[in-house]
């Protein structure tokens, strides 16, 4: 399964709640089977899903990767406050603009957003892939992520420093051929230093218990009937086997797939991940065909 260079990609914009502009990339194959919307994790950008999106487009799916508010090329919150309610609202606005329920693939924060959106607004998605996210997360893993995100408040002097920070956080991750790819996840400031490509005020998101409430996720999960796939990294320090089992008990339509990766599954094991979600996409396509026969 390889990325198709023939599938056109264009940058598009969505409007989130409170008028926040949301940047996205869209791959548009001929006669798409449906739409896949890919949501990244906190501190990432839409580019973390680029390879997966290209491969899904090669399989005949319209693929859209979306920068969350405060991340990548999307606008920052005008108030400096980031809430799960706003993230959910942004997703609902994007789905409304797409004009059909997409299959949503969400990693970590993106998965939390998608789960709550579908559970509280049934029919938002045609299918749901939750990538290393569950209502109850391991506190030690959460602390490690927070420490990494807070680890360079004064930025980096070079891309080599950025690469070293990434390697220190995730030493198992396959290295890339060069440093240019990192430019999609950092921004060069006027002071000549490189900073992560997200609003520093976003760090308050995980500090607010309302944004990470297990109880809210559990309530939402109980209302989900869409085909659901939970993808857990076997080396994940965020989602334990017990937490995954709890989620499967809450969503009758869910099944679990474990892949040999850590929390950052899309980057750690992209090929395996793409193969595993294909069955979910085919199921969603079959359901779509039943509802909208040609």
Coordinates of C-alpha atoms in Angstrom, one line a residue:
X1 CA 0.0 0.0 0.0
X2 CA 1.7 3.2 -1.1
X3 CA 0.8 6.8 -1.2
X4 CA -0.6 7.9 -4.5
X5 CA 1.1 10.9 -6.1
X6 CA -1.7 11.2 -8.5
X7 CA -4.3 12.1 -5.9
X8 CA -4.7 15.9 -5.8
X9 CA -4.1 17.6 -2.4
X10 CA -5.2 21.2 -1.6
X11 CA -5.2 23.3 1.4
X12 CA -8.7 24.3 2.5
X13 CA -10.2 26.3 5.5
X14 CA -13.0 25.6 7.9
X15 CA -14.6 28.0 10.3
X16 CA -14.8 26.8 13.9
X17 CA -16.7 28.2 16.8
X18 CA -16.2 31.9 17.6
X19 CA -15.0 32.4 14.0
X20 CA -11.7 30.6 14.5
X21 CA -10.2 29.6 11.2
X22 CA -9.1 26.0 10.9
X23 CA -6.6 25.0 8.3
X24 CA -6.8 21.6 6.6
X25 CA -5.4 19.6 3.7
X26 CA -7.8 17.6 1.5
X27 CA -7.0 14.7 -0.8
X28 CA -9.8 14.3 -3.4
X29 CA -9.8 11.0 -5.4
X30 CA -12.1 10.3 -8.3
X31 CA -15.5 9.1 -7.2
X32 CA -14.7 8.8 -3.4
X33 CA -16.3 6.1 -1.3
X34 CA -16.7 8.6 1.5
X35 CA -14.8 11.0 3.7
X36 CA -12.2 10.4 6.3
X37 CA -11.4 13.3 8.7
X38 CA -8.2 12.9 10.6
X39 CA -7.6 14.7 13.9
X40 CA -4.2 15.0 15.5
X41 CA -3.1 14.9 19.1
X42 CA -2.3 17.8 21.4
X43 CA 0.9 19.6 20.4
X44 CA 0.9 18.0 16.9
X45 CA -0.3 19.3 13.5
X46 CA -2.3 18.0 10.6
X47 CA 1.0 16.9 9.0
X48 CA 1.3 14.0 11.4
X49 CA -1.5 12.4 9.4
X50 CA -0.2 13.2 5.9
X51 CA 1.2 9.8 4.9
X52 CA -1.9 8.0 6.2
X53 CA -4.2 10.5 4.4
X54 CA -2.4 9.9 1.1
X55 CA -2.7 6.2 1.5
X56 CA -6.4 6.4 2.3
X57 CA -6.9 8.6 -0.8
X58 CA -5.1 5.9 -2.8
X59 CA -7.8 3.5 -1.5
X60 CA -10.5 5.8 -2.8
X61 CA -11.4 7.9 0.2
X62 CA -11.6 11.6 0.4
X63 CA -9.1 12.4 3.2
X64 CA -9.0 15.6 5.2
X65 CA -6.4 16.4 7.8
X66 CA -7.3 19.2 10.2
X67 CA -5.2 21.5 12.4
X68 CA -6.9 21.9 15.7
X69 CA -7.4 25.5 16.9
X70 CA -4.1 26.8 18.3
X71 CA -2.1 24.3 16.3
X72 CA -0.3 24.5 12.9
X73 CA -1.8 26.9 10.5
X74 CA -5.1 27.2 12.4
X75 CA -5.9 30.4 14.3
X76 CA -5.2 30.7 18.0
X77 CA -8.0 31.1 20.5
X78 CA -8.9 34.8 20.7
X79 CA -9.2 34.5 24.4
X80 CA -6.2 32.3 25.0
X81 CA -8.4 29.7 26.6
X82 CA -8.8 26.2 25.1
X83 CA -11.7 23.9 26.1
X84 CA -12.9 20.5 25.0
X85 CA -16.3 22.2 24.3
X86 CA -14.6 24.4 21.7
X87 CA -12.8 21.4 20.1
X88 CA -16.0 19.5 19.9
X89 CA -17.8 22.6 18.4
X90 CA -15.0 22.9 15.8
X91 CA -15.5 19.3 14.8
X92 CA -19.2 19.7 14.5
X93 CA -18.7 22.8 12.3
X94 CA -16.3 20.9 10.1
X95 CA -18.6 18.0 9.7
X96 CA -21.4 20.4 8.8
X97 CA -19.3 21.9 6.1
X98 CA -18.3 18.5 4.7
X99 CA -22.0 17.8 4.4
X100 CA -21.8 14.1 5.2
X101 CA -20.9 12.1 8.3
X102 CA -17.2 11.2 7.9
X103 CA -15.2 8.4 9.4
X104 CA -13.2 10.2 12.0
X105 CA -9.8 9.0 13.0
X106 CA -8.6 10.8 16.1
X107 CA -5.3 10.4 17.9
X108 CA -5.2 11.2 21.7
X109 CA -6.8 14.7 22.0
X110 CA -8.4 14.3 18.5
X111 CA -9.8 10.9 19.6
X112 CA -11.2 12.4 22.8
X113 CA -12.8 15.2 20.8
X114 CA -14.4 12.8 18.3
X115 CA -15.7 10.4 21.0
X116 CA -17.4 13.2 22.9
X117 CA -18.8 14.7 19.7
X118 CA -20.4 11.5 18.6
X119 CA -21.6 10.4 22.1
X120 CA -23.2 13.8 22.7
X121 CA -24.3 14.4 19.1
X122 CA -25.1 10.9 17.6
X123 CA -24.8 10.7 13.9
X124 CA -21.8 13.0 13.7
X125 CA -19.6 10.3 12.3
X126 CA -20.0 7.3 10.0
X127 CA -17.3 5.4 11.9
X128 CA -14.8 6.1 14.6
X129 CA -11.1 5.2 15.1
X130 CA -9.8 6.1 18.5
X131 CA -6.0 6.1 18.4
X132 CA -4.5 5.4 21.8
X133 CA -7.2 7.2 23.8
X134 CA -9.6 6.0 26.4
X135 CA -11.6 7.6 29.2
X136 CA -9.0 6.7 31.8
X137 CA -5.4 7.5 30.9
X138 CA -2.3 6.5 32.9
X139 CA -1.2 9.5 35.0
X140 CA 2.5 8.8 34.5
X141 CA 2.1 8.8 30.8
X142 CA 0.1 12.0 30.9
X143 CA 2.8 13.6 33.0
X144 CA 5.5 12.6 30.5
X145 CA 3.6 14.2 27.6
X146 CA 3.0 17.4 29.6
X147 CA 6.7 17.5 30.5
X148 CA 7.7 17.1 26.9
X149 CA 5.4 19.9 25.8
X150 CA 6.6 22.3 28.5
X151 CA 10.2 21.3 28.0
X152 CA 11.3 24.1 25.6
X153 CA 9.6 27.4 26.6
X154 CA 12.5 29.4 25.1
X155 CA 12.5 27.4 21.9
X156 CA 15.4 25.7 20.1
X157 CA 18.5 27.2 18.5
X158 CA 18.4 24.7 15.6
X159 CA 16.4 22.0 13.9
X160 CA 19.1 19.6 15.2
X161 CA 18.0 20.5 18.7
X162 CA 14.4 19.9 17.8
X163 CA 15.3 16.4 16.4
X164 CA 17.2 15.6 19.6
X165 CA 14.2 16.5 21.7
X166 CA 11.9 14.3 19.7
X167 CA 14.4 11.4 19.9
X168 CA 14.7 11.8 23.6
X169 CA 10.9 11.6 24.0
X170 CA 10.5 8.7 21.6
X171 CA 13.8 6.9 21.0
X172 CA 12.0 4.0 19.2
X173 CA 10.6 6.2 16.5
X174 CA 12.1 5.7 13.1
X175 CA 14.4 8.6 12.1
X176 CA 13.6 10.6 8.9
X177 CA 16.1 11.2 6.1
X178 CA 16.5 14.8 7.0
X179 CA 15.4 17.8 9.1
X180 CA 13.0 19.5 6.6
X181 CA 10.0 17.4 7.8
X182 CA 10.4 19.0 11.3
X183 CA 9.6 22.4 9.8
X184 CA 6.0 21.4 9.7
X185 CA 5.8 21.0 13.4
X186 CA 7.9 24.1 14.5
X187 CA 7.9 27.8 13.5
X188 CA 10.8 30.1 13.1
X189 CA 10.4 33.2 15.2
X190 CA 11.7 36.7 14.7
X191 CA 14.3 36.0 17.4
X192 CA 15.8 33.3 15.2
X193 CA 14.7 30.4 17.4
X194 CA 12.4 27.5 16.5
X195 CA 9.2 27.0 18.6
X196 CA 6.6 24.3 18.5
X197 CA 3.9 25.1 16.1
X198 CA 1.1 25.6 18.6
X199 CA -0.1 28.4 20.9
X200 CA 1.8 28.3 24.3
X201 CA -1.5 29.1 26.0
X202 CA -2.7 25.6 24.9
X203 CA -0.7 24.2 27.8
X204 CA -3.6 25.2 30.0
X205 CA -5.8 22.7 28.2
X206 CA -4.6 19.6 30.1
X207 CA -4.5 21.6 33.4
X208 CA -8.3 22.0 33.4
X209 CA -10.0 18.8 34.7
X210 CA -13.1 19.7 32.6
X211 CA -11.1 19.0 29.4
X212 CA -9.9 15.6 30.5
X213 CA -12.9 14.3 32.4
X214 CA -13.1 10.5 32.4
X215 CA -16.7 10.8 33.5
X216 CA -17.7 12.8 30.5
X217 CA -16.0 10.4 28.1
X218 CA -17.7 7.4 29.8
X219 CA -21.1 9.0 29.5
X220 CA -20.4 9.8 25.8
X221 CA -19.1 6.3 25.0
X222 CA -22.3 4.7 26.3
X223 CA -24.2 6.5 23.5
X224 CA -22.0 5.5 20.6
X225 CA -23.4 3.0 18.1
X226 CA -21.2 3.8 15.1
X227 CA -18.6 1.2 14.1
X228 CA -15.6 1.9 16.3
X229 CA -12.0 0.8 16.3
X230 CA -9.7 1.3 19.3
X231 CA -6.1 1.2 18.2
X232 CA -3.8 0.8 21.2
X233 CA 0.0 0.8 21.0
X234 CA 1.4 -2.2 22.9
X235 CA 4.2 0.1 24.2
X236 CA 1.7 2.9 25.1
X237 CA 2.3 4.6 28.4
X238 CA -1.1 6.3 28.2
X239 CA -3.7 3.6 27.6
X240 CA -3.4 0.4 29.7
X241 CA -4.9 -2.9 28.8
X242 CA -7.5 -2.4 31.5
X243 CA -8.5 1.1 30.2
X244 CA -8.9 -0.4 26.7
X245 CA -11.1 -3.2 28.1
X246 CA -13.3 -0.7 29.9
X247 CA -13.9 1.3 26.7
X248 CA -14.8 -1.9 24.8
X249 CA -17.4 -2.6 27.5
X250 CA -18.9 0.8 27.0
X251 CA -19.2 0.7 23.2
X252 CA -20.8 -2.5 22.0
X253 CA -19.7 -1.8 18.4
X254 CA -16.1 -1.4 19.3
X255 CA -13.2 -3.7 18.6
X256 CA -9.6 -3.5 19.8
X257 CA -6.5 -3.7 17.7
X258 CA -3.1 -3.6 19.2
X259 CA -0.1 -2.6 17.2
X260 CA 3.7 -2.7 18.0
X261 CA 4.0 1.0 18.7
X262 CA 4.0 3.6 21.5
X263 CA 1.5 6.4 22.1
X264 CA 2.4 8.1 18.8
X265 CA 1.0 5.3 16.6
X266 CA 0.8 7.1 13.3
X267 CA 4.5 8.0 13.4
X268 CA 5.7 4.8 15.0
X269 CA 3.9 2.2 12.8
X270 CA 2.1 3.9 10.0
X271 CA 1.8 0.9 7.7
X272 CA 0.3 -1.4 10.3
X273 CA -2.1 1.4 11.4
X274 CA -3.3 2.1 7.9
X275 CA -4.0 -1.6 7.2
X276 CA -5.9 -2.0 10.5
X277 CA -8.3 0.9 9.8
X278 CA -9.0 -0.3 6.3
X279 CA -11.6 -2.8 7.5
X280 CA -13.4 0.0 9.4
X281 CA -13.5 2.1 6.3
X282 CA -14.9 -0.7 4.3
X283 CA -17.6 -1.3 6.9
X284 CA -18.5 2.4 6.8
X285 CA -18.6 2.4 3.0
X286 CA -21.0 -0.6 3.1
X287 CA -23.2 1.1 5.5
X288 CA -23.1 4.3 3.4
X289 CA -24.1 2.3 0.3
X290 CA -27.0 0.8 2.2
X291 CA -28.3 4.2 3.2
X292 CA -27.5 6.0 -0.1
X293 CA -27.8 3.4 -2.9
X294 CA -26.5 4.6 -6.3

